[in-house]
PDB file of C-alpha atoms in Angstrom:
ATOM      1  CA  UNK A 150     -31.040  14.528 -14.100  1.00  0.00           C
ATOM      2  CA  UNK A 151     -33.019  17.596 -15.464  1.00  0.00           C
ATOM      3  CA  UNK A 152     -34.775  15.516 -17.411  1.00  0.00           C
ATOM      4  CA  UNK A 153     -35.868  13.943 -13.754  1.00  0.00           C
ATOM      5  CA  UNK A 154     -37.005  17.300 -12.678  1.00  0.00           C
ATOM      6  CA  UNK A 155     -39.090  18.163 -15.089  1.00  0.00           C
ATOM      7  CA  UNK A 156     -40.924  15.258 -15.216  1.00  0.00           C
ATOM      8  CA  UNK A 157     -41.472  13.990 -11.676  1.00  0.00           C
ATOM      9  CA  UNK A 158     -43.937  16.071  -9.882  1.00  0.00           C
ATOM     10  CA  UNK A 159     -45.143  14.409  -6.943  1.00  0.00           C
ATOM     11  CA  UNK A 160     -43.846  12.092  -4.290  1.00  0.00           C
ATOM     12  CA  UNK A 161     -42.421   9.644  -6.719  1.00  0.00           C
ATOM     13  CA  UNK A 162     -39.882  12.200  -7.708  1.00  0.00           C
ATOM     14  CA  UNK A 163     -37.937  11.644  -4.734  1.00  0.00           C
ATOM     15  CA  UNK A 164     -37.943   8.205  -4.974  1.00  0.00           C
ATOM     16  CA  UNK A 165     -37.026   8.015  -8.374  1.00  0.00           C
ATOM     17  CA  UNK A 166     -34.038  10.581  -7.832  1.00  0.00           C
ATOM     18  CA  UNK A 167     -32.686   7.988  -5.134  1.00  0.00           C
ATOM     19  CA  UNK A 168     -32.707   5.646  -7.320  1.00  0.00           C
ATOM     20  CA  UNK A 169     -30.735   7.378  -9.894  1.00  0.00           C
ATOM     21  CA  UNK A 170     -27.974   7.823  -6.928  1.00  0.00           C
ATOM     22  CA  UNK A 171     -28.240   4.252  -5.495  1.00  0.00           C
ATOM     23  CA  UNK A 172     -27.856   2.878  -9.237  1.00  0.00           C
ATOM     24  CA  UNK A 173     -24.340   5.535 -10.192  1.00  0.00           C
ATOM     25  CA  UNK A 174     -22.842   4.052  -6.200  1.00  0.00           C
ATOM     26  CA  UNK A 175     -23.591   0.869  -7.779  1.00  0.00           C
ATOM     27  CA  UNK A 176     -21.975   1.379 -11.324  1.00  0.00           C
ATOM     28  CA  UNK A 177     -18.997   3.262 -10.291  1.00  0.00           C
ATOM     29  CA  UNK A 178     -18.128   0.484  -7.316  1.00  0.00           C
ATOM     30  CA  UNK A 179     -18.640  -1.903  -9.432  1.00  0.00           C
ATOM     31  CA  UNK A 180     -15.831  -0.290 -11.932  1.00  0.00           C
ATOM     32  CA  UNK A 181     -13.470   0.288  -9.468  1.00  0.00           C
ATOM     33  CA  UNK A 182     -13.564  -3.441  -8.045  1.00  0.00           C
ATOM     34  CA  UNK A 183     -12.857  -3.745 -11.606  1.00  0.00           C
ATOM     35  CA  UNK A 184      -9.795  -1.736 -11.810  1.00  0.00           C
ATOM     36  CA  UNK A 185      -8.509  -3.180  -8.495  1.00  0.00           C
ATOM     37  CA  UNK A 186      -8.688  -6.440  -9.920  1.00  0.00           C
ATOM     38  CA  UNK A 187      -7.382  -5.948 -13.110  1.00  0.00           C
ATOM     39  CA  UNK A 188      -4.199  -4.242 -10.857  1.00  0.00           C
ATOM     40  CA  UNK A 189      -3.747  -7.255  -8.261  1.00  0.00           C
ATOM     41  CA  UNK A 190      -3.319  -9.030 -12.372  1.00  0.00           C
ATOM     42  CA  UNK A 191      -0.947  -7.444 -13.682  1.00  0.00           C
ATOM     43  CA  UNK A 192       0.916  -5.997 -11.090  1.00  0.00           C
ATOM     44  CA  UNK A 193       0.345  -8.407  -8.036  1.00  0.00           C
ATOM     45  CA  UNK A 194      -1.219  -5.766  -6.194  1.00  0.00           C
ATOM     46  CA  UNK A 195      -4.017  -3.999  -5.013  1.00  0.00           C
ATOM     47  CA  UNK A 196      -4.221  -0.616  -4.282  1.00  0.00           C
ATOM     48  CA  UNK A 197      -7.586  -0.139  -2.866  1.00  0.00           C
ATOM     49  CA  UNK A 198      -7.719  -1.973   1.045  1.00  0.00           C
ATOM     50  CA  UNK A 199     -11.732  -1.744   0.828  1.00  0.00           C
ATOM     51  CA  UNK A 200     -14.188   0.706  -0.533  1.00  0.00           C
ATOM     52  CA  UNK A 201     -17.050   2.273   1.214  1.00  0.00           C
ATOM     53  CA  UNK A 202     -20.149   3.404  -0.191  1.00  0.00           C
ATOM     54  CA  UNK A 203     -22.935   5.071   0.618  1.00  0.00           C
ATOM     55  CA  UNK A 204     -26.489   7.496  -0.371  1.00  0.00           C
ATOM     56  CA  UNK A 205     -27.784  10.407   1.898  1.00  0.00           C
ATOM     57  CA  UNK A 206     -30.794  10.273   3.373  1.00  0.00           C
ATOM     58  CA  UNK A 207     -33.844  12.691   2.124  1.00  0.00           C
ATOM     59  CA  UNK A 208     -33.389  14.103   5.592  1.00  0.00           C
ATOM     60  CA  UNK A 209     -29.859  14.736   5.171  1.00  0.00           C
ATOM     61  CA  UNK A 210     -30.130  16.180   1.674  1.00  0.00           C
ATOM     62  CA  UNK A 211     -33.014  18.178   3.425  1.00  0.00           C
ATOM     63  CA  UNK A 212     -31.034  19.166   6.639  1.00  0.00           C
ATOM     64  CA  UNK A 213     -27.540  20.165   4.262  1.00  0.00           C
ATOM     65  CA  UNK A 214     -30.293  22.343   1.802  1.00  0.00           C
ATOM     66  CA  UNK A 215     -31.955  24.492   4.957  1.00  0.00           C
ATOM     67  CA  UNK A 216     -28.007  24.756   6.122  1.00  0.00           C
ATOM     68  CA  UNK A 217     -27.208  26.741   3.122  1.00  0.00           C
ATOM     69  CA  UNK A 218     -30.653  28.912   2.946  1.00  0.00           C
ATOM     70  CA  UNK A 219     -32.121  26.400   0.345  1.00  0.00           C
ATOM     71  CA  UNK A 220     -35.711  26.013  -0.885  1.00  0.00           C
ATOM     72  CA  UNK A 221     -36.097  21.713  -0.189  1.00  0.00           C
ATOM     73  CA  UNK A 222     -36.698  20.939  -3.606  1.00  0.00           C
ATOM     74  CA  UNK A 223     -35.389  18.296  -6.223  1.00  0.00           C
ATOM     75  CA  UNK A 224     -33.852  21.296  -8.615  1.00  0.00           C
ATOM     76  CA  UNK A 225     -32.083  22.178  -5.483  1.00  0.00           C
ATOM     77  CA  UNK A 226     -31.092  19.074  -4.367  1.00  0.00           C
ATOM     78  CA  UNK A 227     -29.424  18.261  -7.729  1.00  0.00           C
ATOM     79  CA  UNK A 228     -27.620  21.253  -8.358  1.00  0.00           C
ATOM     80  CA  UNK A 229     -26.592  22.487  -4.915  1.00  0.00           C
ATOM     81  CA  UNK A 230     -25.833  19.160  -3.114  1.00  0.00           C
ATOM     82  CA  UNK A 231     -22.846  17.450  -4.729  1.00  0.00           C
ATOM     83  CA  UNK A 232     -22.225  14.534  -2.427  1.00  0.00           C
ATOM     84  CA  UNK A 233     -25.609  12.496  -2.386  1.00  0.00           C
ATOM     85  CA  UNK A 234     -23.827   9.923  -3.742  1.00  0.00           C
ATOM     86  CA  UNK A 235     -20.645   8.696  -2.434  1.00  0.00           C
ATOM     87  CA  UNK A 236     -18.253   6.200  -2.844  1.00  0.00           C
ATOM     88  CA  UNK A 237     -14.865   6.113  -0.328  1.00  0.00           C
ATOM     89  CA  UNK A 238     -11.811   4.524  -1.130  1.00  0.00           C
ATOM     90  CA  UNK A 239      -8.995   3.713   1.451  1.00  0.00           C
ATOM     91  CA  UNK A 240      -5.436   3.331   0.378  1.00  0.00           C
ATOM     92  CA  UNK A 241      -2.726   2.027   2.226  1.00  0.00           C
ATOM     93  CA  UNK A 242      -0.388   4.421   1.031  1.00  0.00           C
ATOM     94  CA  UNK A 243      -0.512   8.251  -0.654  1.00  0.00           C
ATOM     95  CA  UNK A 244       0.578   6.774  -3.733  1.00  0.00           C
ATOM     96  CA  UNK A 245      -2.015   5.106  -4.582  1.00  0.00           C
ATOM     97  CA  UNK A 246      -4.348   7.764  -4.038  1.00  0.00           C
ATOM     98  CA  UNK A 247      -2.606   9.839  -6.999  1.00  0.00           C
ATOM     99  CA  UNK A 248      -2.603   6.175  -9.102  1.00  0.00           C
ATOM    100  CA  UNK A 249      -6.219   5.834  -8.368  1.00  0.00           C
ATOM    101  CA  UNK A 250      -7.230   9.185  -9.434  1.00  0.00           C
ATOM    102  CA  UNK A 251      -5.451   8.720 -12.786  1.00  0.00           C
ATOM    103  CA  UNK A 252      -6.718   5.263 -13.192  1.00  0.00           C
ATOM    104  CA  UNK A 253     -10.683   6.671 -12.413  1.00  0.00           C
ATOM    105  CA  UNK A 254      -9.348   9.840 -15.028  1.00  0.00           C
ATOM    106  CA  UNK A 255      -8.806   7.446 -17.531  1.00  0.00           C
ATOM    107  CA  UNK A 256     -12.214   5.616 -17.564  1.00  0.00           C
ATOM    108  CA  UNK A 257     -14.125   6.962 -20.852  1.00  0.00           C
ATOM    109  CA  UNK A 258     -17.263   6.549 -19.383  1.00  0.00           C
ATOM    110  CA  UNK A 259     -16.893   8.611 -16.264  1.00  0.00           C
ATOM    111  CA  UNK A 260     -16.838  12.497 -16.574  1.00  0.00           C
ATOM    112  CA  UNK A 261     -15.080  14.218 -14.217  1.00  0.00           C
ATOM    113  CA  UNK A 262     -16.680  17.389 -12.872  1.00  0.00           C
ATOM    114  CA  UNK A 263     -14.119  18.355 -10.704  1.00  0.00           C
ATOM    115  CA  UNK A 264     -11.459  17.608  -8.588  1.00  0.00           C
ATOM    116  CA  UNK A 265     -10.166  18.870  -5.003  1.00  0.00           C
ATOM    117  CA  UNK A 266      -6.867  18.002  -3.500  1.00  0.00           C
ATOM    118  CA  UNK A 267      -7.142  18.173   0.491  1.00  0.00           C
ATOM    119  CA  UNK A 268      -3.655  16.402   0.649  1.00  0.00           C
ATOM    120  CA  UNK A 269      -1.654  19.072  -1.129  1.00  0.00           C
ATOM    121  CA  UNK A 270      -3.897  21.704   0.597  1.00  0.00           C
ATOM    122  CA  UNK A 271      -5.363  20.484   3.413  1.00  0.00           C
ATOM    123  CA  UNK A 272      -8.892  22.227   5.164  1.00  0.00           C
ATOM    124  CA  UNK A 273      -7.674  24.390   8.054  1.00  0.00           C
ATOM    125  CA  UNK A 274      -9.027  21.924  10.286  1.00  0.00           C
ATOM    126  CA  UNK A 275      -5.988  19.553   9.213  1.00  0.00           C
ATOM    127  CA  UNK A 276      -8.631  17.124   7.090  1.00  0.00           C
ATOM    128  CA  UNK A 277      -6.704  15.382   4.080  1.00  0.00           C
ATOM    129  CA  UNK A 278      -8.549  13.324   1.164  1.00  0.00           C
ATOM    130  CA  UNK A 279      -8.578  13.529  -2.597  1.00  0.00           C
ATOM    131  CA  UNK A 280     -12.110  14.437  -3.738  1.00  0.00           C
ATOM    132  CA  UNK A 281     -13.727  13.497  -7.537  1.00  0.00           C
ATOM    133  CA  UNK A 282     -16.949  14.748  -8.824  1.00  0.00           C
ATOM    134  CA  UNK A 283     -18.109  12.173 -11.327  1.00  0.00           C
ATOM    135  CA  UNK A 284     -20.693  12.132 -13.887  1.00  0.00           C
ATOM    136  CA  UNK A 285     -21.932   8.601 -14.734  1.00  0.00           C
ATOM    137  CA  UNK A 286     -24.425   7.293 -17.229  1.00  0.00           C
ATOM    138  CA  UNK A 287     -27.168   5.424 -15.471  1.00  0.00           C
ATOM    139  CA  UNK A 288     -28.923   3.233 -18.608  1.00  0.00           C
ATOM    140  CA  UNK A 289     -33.154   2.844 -18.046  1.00  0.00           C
ATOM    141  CA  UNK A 290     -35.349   1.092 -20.234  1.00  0.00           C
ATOM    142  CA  UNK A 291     -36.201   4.123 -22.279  1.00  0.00           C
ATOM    143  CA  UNK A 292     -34.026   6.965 -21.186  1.00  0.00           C
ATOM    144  CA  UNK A 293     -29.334   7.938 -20.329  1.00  0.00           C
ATOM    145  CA  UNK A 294     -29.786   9.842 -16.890  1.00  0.00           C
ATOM    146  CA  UNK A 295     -25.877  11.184 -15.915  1.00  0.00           C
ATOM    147  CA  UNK A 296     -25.949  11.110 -12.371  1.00  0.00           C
ATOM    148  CA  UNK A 297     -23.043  12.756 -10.016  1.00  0.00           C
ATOM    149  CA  UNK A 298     -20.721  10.321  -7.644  1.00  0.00           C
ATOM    150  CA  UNK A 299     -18.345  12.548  -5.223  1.00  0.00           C
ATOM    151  CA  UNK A 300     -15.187   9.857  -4.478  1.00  0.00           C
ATOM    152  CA  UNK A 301     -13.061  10.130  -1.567  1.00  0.00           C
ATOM    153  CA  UNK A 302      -9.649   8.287  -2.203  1.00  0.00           C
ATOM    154  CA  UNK A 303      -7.292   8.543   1.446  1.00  0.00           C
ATOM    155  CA  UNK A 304      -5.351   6.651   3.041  1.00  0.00           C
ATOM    156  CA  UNK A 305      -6.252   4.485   6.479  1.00  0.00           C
ATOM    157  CA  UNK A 306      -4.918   7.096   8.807  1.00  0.00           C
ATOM    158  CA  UNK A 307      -6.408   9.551   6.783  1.00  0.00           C
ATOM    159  CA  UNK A 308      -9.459   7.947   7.115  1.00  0.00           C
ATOM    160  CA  UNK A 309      -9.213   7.136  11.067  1.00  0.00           C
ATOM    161  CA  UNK A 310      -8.822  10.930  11.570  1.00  0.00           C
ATOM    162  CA  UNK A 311     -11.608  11.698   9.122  1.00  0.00           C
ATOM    163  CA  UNK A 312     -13.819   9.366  11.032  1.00  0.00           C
ATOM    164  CA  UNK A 313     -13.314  10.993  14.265  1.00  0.00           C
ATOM    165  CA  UNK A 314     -13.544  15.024  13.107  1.00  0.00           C
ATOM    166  CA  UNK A 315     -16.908  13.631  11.291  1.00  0.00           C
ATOM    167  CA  UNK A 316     -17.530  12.449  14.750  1.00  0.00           C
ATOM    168  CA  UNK A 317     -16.632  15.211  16.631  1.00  0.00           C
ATOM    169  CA  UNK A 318     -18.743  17.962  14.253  1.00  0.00           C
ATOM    170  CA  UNK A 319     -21.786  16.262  14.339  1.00  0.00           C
ATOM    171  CA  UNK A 320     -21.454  16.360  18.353  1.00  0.00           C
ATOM    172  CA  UNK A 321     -20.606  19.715  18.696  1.00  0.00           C
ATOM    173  CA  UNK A 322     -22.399  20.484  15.893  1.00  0.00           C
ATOM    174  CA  UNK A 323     -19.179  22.935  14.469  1.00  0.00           C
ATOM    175  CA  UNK A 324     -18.612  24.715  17.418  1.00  0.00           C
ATOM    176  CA  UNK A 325     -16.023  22.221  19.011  1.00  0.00           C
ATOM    177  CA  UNK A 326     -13.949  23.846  22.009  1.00  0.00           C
ATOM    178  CA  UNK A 327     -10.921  24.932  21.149  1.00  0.00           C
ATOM    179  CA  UNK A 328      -8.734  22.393  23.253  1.00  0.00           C
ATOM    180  CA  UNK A 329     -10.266  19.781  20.788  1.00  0.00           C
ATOM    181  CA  UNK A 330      -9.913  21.445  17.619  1.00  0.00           C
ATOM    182  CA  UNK A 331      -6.133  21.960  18.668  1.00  0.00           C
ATOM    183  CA  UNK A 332      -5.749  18.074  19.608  1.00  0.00           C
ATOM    184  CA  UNK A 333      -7.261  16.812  16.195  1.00  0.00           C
ATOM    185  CA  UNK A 334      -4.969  19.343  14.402  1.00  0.00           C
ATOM    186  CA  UNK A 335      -2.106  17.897  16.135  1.00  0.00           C
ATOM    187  CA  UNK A 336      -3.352  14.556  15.265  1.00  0.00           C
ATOM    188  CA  UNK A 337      -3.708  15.650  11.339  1.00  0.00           C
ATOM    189  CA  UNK A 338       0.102  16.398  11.782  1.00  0.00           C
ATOM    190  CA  UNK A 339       1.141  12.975  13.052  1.00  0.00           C
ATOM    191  CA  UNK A 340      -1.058  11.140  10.703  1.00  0.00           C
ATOM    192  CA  UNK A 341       0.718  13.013   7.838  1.00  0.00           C
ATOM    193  CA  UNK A 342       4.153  12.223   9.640  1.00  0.00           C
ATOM    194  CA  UNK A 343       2.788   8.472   9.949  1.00  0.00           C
ATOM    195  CA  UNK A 344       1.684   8.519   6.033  1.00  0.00           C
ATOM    196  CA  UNK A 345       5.565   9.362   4.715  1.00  0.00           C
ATOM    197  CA  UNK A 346       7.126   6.810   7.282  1.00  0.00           C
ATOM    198  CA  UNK A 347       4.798   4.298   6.213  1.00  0.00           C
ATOM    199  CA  UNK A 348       5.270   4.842   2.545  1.00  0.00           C
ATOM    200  CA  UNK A 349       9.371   5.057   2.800  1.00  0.00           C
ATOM    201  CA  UNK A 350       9.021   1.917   4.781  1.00  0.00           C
ATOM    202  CA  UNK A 351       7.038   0.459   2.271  1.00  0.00           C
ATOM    203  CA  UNK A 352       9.543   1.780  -0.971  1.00  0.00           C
ATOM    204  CA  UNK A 353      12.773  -0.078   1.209  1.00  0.00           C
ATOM    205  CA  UNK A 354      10.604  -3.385   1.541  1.00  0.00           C
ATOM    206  CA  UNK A 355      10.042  -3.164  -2.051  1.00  0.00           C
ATOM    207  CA  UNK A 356      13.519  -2.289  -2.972  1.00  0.00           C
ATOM    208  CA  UNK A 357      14.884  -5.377  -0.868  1.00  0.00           C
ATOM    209  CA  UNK A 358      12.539  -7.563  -2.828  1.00  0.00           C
ATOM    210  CA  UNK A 359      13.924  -6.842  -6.454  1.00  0.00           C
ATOM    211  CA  UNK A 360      17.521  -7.206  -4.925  1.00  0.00           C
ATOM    212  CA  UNK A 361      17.189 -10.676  -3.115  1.00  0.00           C
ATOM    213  CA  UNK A 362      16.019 -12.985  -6.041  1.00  0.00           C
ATOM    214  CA  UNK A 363      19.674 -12.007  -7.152  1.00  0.00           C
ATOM    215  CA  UNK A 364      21.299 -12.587  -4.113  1.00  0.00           C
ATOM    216  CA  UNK A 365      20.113 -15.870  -3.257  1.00  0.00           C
ATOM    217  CA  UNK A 366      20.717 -17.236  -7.044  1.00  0.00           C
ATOM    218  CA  UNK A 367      24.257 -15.974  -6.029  1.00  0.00           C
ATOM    219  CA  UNK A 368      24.142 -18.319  -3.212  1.00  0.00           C
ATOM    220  CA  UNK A 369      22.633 -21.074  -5.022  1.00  0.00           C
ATOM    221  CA  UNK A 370      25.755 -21.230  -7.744  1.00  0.00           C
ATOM    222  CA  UNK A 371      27.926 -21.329  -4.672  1.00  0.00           C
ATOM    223  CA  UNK A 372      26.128 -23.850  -2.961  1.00  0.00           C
ATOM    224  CA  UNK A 373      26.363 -26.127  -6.211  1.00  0.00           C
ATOM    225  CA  UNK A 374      30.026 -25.066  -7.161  1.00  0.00           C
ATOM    226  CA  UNK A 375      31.589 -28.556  -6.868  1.00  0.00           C
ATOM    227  CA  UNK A 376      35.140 -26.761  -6.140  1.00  0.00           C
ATOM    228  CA  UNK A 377      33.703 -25.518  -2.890  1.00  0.00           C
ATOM    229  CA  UNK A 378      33.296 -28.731  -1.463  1.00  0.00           C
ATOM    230  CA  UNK A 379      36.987 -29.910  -2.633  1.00  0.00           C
ATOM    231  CA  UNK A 380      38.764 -26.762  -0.158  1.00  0.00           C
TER     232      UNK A 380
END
């Protein structure tokens, strides 16, 4: 991306930075549709439930820069603003976050940057999600540009909650009365609560599963015991 700085000095430069972001959401969905796949194969199921992507705006990257006392420039932009590019993926269980984030580890071409565990140690506001900084090679026709992705793995609760504290911040605009900020903490807690439940349900499913096949071959054998039908 320096290399983008340096030689972009107009108008263009923008574009051309945008580009570089749109084409890394592009490369690094298209890898983990890949991985989800190649999961449902061998294992006969798929962690990820959908994936979400998505670019900021020049006005956001603009708004975020003045936030933090930043000159609006593309130096700026690259080094100070981490989630331009962004790609969400929603779990049904916590599980597979942990499973995902080795999997996305594992890739050789993906760097990761760095990592930040909001489920272990959640924000104060009671926000959970596992965050990856990603460096990706984005191939042009005469130039390697590595261009950052930030991925969100969480589960759908987490992700419900996340929606509506995005929600709520932008309204308020961070000053949220406290009665609120209380509410959606309270929330957080019953979303965890929900995420355990969920997953020990899930485990006992599972667990039934691998013990019926041998149950009901045990009733098959009785069924075609020929003594049976002689009592």
């Amino acid at each position: 991306m320096q290399s983008i700085i340096k030689e972009y000095n107009n108008i263009d430069s923008w574009r051309t930075a945008m580009f570089l972001y749109q084409s890394a959401v592009k490369e690094v969905q298209t890898k983990l549709e890949i991985l989800n796949d190649e999961f449902q194969y061998v294992h006969k199921y798929n962690p990820i439930e959908h994936i979400k992507s998505r670019v900021k705006t020049a006005e956001s990257i603009a708004k975020k820069l003045k936030r933090h006392g930043k000159e609006v420039t593309i130096e700026n932009m690259v080094r100070y603003v981490k989630d331009i590019a962004g790609v969400r993926l929603i779990c049904s269980y916590t599980t597979d976050i942990y499973r995902l984030a080795e999997m996305i580890g594992n890739q050789g071409d993906l760097k990761v940057l760095s990592v930040k565990d909001y489920i272990k140690n959640p924000k104060p506001s009671g926000y959970k999600s596992y965050h990856m900084l990603v460096s990706v090679p984005i191939y042009l026709s005469d130039s390697v540009v590595d261009t950052k992705v930030e991925i969100q793995i969480r589960t759908i609760a987490m992700d419900f909650w996340a929606s509506l504290e995005h929600k709520m911040h932008y309204k308020f605009e961070g000053q949220a009365p406290e009665y609120i900020s209380d509410e959606l903490r309270k929330c957080a807690e019953i979303v965890a609560t929900l995420d355990e439940r969920m997953l020990s349900l899930n485990e006992a499913i599972l667990a039934f599963q691998t013990e019926e096949p041998e149950e009901a071959s045990n009733e098959i054998l009785l069924e075609d015991n020929p003594l049976i039908h002689l009592r």
